[in-house]
Coordinates of C-alpha atoms in Angstrom, one line a residue:
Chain A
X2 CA 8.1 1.8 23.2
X3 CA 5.5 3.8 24.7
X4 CA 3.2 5.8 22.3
X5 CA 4.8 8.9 23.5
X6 CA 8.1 7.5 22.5
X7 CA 6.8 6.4 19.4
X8 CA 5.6 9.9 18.2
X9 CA 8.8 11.6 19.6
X10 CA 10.8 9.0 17.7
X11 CA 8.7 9.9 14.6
X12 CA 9.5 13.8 14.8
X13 CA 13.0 12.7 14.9
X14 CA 12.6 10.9 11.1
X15 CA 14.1 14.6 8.6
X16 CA 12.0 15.7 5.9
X17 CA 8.6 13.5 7.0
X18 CA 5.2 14.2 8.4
X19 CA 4.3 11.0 10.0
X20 CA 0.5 10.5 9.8
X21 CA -0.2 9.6 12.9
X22 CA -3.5 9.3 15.4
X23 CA -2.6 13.1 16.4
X24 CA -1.9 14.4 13.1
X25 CA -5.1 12.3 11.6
X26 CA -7.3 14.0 14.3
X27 CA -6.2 17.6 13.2
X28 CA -6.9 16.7 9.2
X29 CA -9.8 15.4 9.0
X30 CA -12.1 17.6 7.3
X31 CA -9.2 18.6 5.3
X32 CA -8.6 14.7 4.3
X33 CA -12.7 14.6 4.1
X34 CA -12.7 17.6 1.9
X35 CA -9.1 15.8 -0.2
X36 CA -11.6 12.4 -0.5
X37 CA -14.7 14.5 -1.9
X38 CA -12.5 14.6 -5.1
X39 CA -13.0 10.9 -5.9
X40 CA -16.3 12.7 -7.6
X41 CA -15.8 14.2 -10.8
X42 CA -19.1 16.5 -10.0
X43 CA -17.0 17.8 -7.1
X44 CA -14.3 18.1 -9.0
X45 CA -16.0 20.1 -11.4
X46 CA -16.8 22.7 -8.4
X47 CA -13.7 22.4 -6.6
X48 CA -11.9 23.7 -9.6
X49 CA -15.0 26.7 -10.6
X50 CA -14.4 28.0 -7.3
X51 CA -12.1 26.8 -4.8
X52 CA -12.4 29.1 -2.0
X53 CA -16.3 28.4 -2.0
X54 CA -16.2 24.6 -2.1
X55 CA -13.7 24.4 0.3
X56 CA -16.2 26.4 2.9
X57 CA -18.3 23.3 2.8
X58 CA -15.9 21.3 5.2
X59 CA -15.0 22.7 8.5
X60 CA -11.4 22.7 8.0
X61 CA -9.1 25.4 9.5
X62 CA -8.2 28.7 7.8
X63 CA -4.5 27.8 7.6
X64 CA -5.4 24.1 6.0
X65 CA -7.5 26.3 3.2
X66 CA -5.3 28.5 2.4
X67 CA -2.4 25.5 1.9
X68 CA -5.3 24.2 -0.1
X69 CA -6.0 27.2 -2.2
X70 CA -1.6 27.8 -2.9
X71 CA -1.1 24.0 -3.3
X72 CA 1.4 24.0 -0.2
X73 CA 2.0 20.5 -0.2
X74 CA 4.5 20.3 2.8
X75 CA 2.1 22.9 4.8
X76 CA -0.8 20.3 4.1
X77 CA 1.0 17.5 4.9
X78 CA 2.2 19.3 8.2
X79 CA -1.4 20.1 9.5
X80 CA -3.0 16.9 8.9
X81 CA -3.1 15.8 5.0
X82 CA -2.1 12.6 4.4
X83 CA -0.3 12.1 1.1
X84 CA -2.9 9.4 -0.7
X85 CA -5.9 12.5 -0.5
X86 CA -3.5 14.4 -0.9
X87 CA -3.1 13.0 -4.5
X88 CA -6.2 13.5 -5.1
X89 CA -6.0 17.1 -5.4
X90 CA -2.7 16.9 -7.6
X91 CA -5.0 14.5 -10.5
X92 CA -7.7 17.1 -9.7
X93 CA -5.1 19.3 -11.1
X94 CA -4.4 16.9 -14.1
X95 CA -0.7 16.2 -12.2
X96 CA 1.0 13.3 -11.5
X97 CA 1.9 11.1 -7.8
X98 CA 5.3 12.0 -9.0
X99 CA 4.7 15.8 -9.6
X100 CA 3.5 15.8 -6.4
X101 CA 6.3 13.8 -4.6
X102 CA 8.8 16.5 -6.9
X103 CA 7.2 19.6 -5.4
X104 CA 7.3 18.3 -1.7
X105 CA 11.0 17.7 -2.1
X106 CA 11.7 21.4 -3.8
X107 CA 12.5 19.5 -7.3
X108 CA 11.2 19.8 -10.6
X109 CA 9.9 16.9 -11.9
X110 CA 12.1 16.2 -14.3
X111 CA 15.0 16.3 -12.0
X112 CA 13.1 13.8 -9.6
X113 CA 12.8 11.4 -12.2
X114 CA 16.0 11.4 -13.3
X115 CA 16.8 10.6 -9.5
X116 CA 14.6 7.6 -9.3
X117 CA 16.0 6.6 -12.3
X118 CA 19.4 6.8 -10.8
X119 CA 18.2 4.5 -7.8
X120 CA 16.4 7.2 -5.6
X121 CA 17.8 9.0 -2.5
X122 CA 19.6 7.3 -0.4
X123 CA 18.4 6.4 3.3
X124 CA 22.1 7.6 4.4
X125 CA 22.1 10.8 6.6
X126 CA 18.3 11.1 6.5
X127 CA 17.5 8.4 9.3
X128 CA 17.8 11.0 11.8
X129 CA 17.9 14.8 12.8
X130 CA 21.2 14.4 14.6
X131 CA 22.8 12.2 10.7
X132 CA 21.0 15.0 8.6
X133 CA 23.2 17.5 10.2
X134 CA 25.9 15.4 9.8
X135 CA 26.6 14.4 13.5
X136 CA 25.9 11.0 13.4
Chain B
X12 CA -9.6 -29.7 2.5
X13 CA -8.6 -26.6 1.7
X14 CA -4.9 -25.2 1.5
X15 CA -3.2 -22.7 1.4
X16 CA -0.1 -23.9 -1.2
X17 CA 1.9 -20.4 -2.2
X18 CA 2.0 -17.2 -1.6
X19 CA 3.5 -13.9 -3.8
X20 CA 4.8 -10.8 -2.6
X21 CA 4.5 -8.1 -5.1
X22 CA 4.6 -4.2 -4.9
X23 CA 1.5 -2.5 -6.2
X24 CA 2.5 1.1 -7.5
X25 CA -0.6 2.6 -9.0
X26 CA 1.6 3.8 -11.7
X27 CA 2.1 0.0 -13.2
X28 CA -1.9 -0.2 -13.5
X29 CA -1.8 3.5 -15.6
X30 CA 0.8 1.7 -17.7
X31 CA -1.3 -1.1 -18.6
X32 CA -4.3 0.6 -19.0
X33 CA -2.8 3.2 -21.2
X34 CA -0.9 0.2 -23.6
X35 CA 2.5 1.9 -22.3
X36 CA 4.3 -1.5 -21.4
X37 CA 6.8 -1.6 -24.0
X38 CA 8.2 1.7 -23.4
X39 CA 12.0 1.4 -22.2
X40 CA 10.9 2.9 -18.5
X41 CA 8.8 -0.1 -17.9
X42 CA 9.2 -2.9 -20.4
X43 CA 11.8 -4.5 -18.2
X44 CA 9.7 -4.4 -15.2
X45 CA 7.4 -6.3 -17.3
X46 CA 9.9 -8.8 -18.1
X47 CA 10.8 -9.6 -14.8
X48 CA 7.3 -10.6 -14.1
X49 CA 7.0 -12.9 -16.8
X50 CA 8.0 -15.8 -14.8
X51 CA 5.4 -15.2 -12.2
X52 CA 2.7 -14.8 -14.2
X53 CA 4.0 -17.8 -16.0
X54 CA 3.9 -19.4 -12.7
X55 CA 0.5 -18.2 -11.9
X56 CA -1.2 -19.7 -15.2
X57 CA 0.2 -23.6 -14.2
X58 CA -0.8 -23.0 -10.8
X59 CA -4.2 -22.0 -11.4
X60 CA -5.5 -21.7 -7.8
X61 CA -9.2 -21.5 -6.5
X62 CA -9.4 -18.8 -4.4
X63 CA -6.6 -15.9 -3.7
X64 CA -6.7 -14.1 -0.8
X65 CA -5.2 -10.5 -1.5
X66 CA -3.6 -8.4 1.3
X67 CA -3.2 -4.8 0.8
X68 CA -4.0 -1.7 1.4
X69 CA -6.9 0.6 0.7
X70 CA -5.6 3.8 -0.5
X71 CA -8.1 6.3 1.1
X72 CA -10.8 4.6 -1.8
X73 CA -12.9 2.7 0.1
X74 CA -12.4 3.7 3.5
X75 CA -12.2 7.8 4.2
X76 CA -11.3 8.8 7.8
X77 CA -14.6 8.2 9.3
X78 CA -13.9 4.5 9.8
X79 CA -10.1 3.0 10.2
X80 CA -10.1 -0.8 10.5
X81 CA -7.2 -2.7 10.9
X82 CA -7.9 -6.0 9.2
X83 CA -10.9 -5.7 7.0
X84 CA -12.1 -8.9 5.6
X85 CA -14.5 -8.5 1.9
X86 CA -17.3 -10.9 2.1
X87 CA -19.1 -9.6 -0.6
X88 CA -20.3 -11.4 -3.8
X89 CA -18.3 -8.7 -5.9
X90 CA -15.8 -6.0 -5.5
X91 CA -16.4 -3.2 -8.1
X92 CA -13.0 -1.5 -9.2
X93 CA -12.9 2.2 -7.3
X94 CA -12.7 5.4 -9.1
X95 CA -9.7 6.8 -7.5
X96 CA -9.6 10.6 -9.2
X97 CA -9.2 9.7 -12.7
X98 CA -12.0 7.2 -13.4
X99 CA -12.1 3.2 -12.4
X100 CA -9.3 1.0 -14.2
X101 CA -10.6 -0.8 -16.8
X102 CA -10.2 -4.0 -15.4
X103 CA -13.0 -7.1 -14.7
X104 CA -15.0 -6.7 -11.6
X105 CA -13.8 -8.9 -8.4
X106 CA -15.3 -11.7 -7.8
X107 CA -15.4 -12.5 -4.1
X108 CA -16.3 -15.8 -2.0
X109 CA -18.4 -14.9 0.6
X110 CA -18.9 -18.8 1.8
X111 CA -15.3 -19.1 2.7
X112 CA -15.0 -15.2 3.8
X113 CA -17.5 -15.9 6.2
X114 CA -15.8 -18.7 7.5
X115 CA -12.3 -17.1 7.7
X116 CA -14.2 -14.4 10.0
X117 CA -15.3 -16.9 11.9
X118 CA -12.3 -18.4 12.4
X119 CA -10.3 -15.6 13.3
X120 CA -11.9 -14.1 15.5
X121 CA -12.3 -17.3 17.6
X122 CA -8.3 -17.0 17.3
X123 CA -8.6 -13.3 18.7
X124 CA -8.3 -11.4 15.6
X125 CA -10.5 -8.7 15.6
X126 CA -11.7 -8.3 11.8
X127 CA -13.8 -5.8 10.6
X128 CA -16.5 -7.4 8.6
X129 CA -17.2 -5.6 4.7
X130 CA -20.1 -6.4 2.8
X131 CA -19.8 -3.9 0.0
X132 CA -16.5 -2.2 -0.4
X133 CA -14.8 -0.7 -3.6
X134 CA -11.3 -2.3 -4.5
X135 CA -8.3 0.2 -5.7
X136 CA -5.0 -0.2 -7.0
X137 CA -3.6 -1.7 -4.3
X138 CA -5.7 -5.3 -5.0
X139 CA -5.8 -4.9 -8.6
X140 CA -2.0 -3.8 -9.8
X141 CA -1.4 -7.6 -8.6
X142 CA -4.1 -9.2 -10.4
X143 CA -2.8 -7.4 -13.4
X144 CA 1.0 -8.0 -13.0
X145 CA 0.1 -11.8 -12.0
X146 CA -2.8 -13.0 -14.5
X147 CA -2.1 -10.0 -17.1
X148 CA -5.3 -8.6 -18.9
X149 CA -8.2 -11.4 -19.2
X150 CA -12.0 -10.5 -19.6
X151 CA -12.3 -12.1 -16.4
X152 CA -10.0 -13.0 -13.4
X153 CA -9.2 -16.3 -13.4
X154 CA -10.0 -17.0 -9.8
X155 CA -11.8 -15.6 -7.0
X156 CA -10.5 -13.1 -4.5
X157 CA -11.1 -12.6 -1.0
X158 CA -9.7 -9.3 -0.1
X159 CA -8.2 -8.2 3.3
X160 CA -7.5 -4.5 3.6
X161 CA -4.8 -3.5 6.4
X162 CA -4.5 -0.3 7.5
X163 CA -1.2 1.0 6.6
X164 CA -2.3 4.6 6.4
X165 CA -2.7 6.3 9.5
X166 CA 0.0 5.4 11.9
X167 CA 0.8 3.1 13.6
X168 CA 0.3 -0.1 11.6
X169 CA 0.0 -3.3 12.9
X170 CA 3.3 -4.8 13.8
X171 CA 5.0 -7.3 12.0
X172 CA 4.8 -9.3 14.9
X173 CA 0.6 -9.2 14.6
X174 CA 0.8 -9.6 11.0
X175 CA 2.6 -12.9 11.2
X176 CA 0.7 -14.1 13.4
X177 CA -2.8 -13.6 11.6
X178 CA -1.1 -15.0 8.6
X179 CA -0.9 -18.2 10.7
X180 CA -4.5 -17.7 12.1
X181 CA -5.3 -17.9 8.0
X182 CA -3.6 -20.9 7.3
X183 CA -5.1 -23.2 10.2
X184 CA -9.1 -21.3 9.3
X185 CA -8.3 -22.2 5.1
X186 CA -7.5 -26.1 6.5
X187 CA -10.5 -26.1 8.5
X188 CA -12.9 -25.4 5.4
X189 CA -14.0 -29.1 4.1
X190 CA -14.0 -28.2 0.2
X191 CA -11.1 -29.0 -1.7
X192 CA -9.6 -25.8 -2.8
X193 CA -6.0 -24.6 -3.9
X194 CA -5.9 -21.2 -2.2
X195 CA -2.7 -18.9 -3.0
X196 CA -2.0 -15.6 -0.3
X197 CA -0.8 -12.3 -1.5
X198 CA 1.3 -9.6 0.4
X199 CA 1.1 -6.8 -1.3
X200 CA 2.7 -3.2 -0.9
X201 CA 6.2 -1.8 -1.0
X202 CA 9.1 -2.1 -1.6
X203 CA 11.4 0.8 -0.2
X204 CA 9.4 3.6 -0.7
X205 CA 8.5 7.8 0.9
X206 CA 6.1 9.6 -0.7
X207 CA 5.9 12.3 1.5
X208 CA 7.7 15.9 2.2
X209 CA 11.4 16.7 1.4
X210 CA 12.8 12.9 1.7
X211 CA 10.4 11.5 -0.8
X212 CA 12.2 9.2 -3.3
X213 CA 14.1 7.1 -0.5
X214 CA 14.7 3.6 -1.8
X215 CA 16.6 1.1 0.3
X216 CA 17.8 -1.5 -2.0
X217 CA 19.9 -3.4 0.6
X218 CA 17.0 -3.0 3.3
X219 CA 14.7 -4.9 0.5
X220 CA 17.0 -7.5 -0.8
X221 CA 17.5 -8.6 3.3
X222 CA 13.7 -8.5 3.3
X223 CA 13.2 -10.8 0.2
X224 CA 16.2 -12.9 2.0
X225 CA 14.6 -13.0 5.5
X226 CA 11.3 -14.3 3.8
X227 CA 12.8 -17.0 2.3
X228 CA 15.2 -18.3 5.1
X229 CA 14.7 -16.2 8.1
X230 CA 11.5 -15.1 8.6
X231 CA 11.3 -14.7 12.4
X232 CA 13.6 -11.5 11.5
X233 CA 11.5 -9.9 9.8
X234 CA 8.8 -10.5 12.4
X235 CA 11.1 -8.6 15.1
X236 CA 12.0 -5.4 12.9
X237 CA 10.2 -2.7 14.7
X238 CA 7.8 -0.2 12.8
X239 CA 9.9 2.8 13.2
X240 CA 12.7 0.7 11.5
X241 CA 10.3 0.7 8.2
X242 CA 9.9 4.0 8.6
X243 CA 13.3 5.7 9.6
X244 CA 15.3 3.1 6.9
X245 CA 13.1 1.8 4.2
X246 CA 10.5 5.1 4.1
X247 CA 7.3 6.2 5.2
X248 CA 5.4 4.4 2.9
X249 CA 7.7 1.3 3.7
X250 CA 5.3 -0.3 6.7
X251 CA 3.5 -1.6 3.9
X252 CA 5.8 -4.5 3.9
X253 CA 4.2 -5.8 7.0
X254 CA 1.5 -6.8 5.1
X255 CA 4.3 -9.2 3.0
X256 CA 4.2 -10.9 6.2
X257 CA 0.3 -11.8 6.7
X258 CA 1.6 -14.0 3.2
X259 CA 4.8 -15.2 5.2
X260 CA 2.5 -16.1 8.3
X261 CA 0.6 -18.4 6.2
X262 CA 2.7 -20.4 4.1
X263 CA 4.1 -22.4 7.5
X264 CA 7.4 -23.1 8.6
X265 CA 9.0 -24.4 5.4
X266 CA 9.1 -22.4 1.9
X267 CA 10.8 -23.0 -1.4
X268 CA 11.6 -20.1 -3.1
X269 CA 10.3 -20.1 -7.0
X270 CA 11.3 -16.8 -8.1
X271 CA 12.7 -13.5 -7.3
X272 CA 12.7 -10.1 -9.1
X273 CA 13.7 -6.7 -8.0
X274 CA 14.1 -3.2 -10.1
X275 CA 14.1 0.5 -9.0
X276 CA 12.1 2.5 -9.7
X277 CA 8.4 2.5 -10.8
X278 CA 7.3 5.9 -10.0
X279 CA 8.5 6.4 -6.5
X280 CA 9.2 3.0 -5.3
X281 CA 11.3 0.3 -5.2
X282 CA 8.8 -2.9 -7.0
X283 CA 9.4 -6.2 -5.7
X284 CA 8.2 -10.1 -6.4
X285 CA 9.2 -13.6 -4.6
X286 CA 6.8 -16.8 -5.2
X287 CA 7.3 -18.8 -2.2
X288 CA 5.6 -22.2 -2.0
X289 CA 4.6 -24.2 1.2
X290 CA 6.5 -27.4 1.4

């Protein structure tokens, strides 16, 4: 498979942002700015005024503003991958699995319940073509 | 000489490391989780290797975006324990051997493995959760750990294919070290598991238990399953199995298998374990 293939293959997968060379290129300040978090001194700032911290990286207005509403499918769309992404969610004193819950339009409590139940099934979200049921 | 005489797949879920750390473990979520890695840590303690060498994963810890390596070999004297947003676990630092790390390098690359040298690099959940499920909570780990960090992260991967075949490239640069060491390989990282966008939560329990199959009896199946397949059946975060098969790689053709154990969920994912010992 060609790499072409391989990304148009990837677009095909429902419901995921495959972080890829492409998609890594276009977040990186925003994954930079995710992985200044580690700090608790940047934390600190991040959370006394977002907006102004998150000048100091030269991400792009639409990353920032996903920032800013905690639009965790946007983010992970232009370029956030979902391990700095994390980072902002314990920055916000959440969970991995608040996160995950928010992504998928759940509470949390209802997406624990269905990992508790076994998770979602892989059947009709391999592809575009099962998700719409014509596979 | 030295040899390489087992090697353990286990998941790493951060989540598992919170629970210990926190004195959570006999709560009803994840006490039996615990339980089903009694045996292995049983197994662990009577087989008291040297040296482990730990595959997994850096999760965006020690290495941000300016610097992807593939294969990552530690060298360093010490690993300190990464503060990953909510301070470093609480867990003894890891100590490294930088003799044989060198060595392996040197090996490997001969072999036409290009490995990113690491002199000082932080160690997150994804080397420590198995030091803690394996050898529990001791003031000091009771062996030393050289750590190899894949990348997993940003796509794509290495294959399986590569993977195998650097896990062999271990085993023949361990026998070539003249000290007489019992050296144990972990693959570390999934099960089933997305943590991603509206299909996070996927868990492929058949997908898994053919995977814990295939390592025991098949494994030149596993080596052939293409990344996308990780991805599209087992989810997103699935690929990490690949690094199961560094472990497979060097344990040689024939494996016994010691003990298996497999429960959904921890957090988001689908945990894992198999002792499989070189024969």
């Amino acid at each position: 498979m060609t790499a072409r293939e391989q990304t148009e293959a990837y677009e095909d997968i429902p419901g995921t942002w495959v972080f890829d060379a492409q998609r890594a290129r276009q977040g990186y300040h925003l994954n930079e700015f995710l992985y200044s978090l580690m700090k608790a001194a940047n934390r600190a700032a991040f959370l006394a005024n977002e907006a102004e911290y998150t000048r100091r990286f030269a991400m792009t207005e639409a990353q920032r503003t996903a920032v800013l509403r905690r639009d965790w499918n946007k983010l992970l769309e232009l370029g956030g991958v979902s391990y700095a992404l994390a980072k902002l969610a314990f920055t916000d004193g959440k969970s991995y699995q608040y996160m995950a819950s928010r992504m998928t339009g759940m509470t949390e409590k209802e997406y624990v319940e269905m990992m508790l139940h076994g998770g979602r099934s892989p059947d009709g979200w391999r592809s575009r073509a099962e998700r719409q049921g014509r596979a | 000489m030295a040899r390489i005489v087992a090697g353990i797949g286990t998941s790493h879920t951060p989540a598992i490391g919170a629970c210990v750390d926190n004195g959570k473990t006999g709560e009803p979520y994840w006490a039996p989780l615990f339980k089903g890695y009694e045996p292995a840590k049983a197994w662990m303690a009577r087989t008291r290797p040297d040296v482990a060498i730990v595959v997994y994963n850096d999760h965006v810890n020690a290495f941000d975006f300016k610097i992807i390596p593939t294969f990552a070999l530690g060298c360093a004297e010490e690993f300190p324990i990464a503060d990953e947003g909510w301070g470093p676990r609480p867990v003894p630092p890891v100590k490294g051997y930088p003799e044989l790390a060198a060595h392996l390098v040197q090996s490997l690359v001969l072999d036409e493995f290009d490995i990113t040298i690491v002199n000082e690099m932080q160690v997150d959940h994804g080397l420590t959760v198995p030091l803690t499920l394996l050898c529990g909570t001791p003031q000091a780990w009771p062996c030393r750990v050289i750590p190899l960090a894949v990348n997993v992260i940003q796509y794509p991967a290495p294959t399986g294919h590569r993977c195998y075949m650097l896990g062999r490239a271990i085993r023949k640069a361990v026998e070539s070290w003249n000290e007489e060491l019992k050296v144990v390989i972990f693959g570390t990282g999934g099960m089933s598991h997305q943590i991603q966008g509206p299909r996070a939560g996927l868990i492929n329990t058949p997908f898994d238990t053919a995977f814990l199959d295939g390592l025991s009896r098949d494994p030149e199946r596993l080596v052939a399953i293409e990344p996308l397949e990780y991805l599209r059946d087992a989810g997103a975060e699935a690929i990490e199995l690949v690094m199961w098969l560094v472990m497979r790689g060097a344990l040689g053709e024939r494996v016994e298998e010691i003990h298996r154990f497999y429960r959904v969920p921890a957090s988001s994912t689908a945990v894992g374990n198999i002792i499989l010992e070189s024969r």
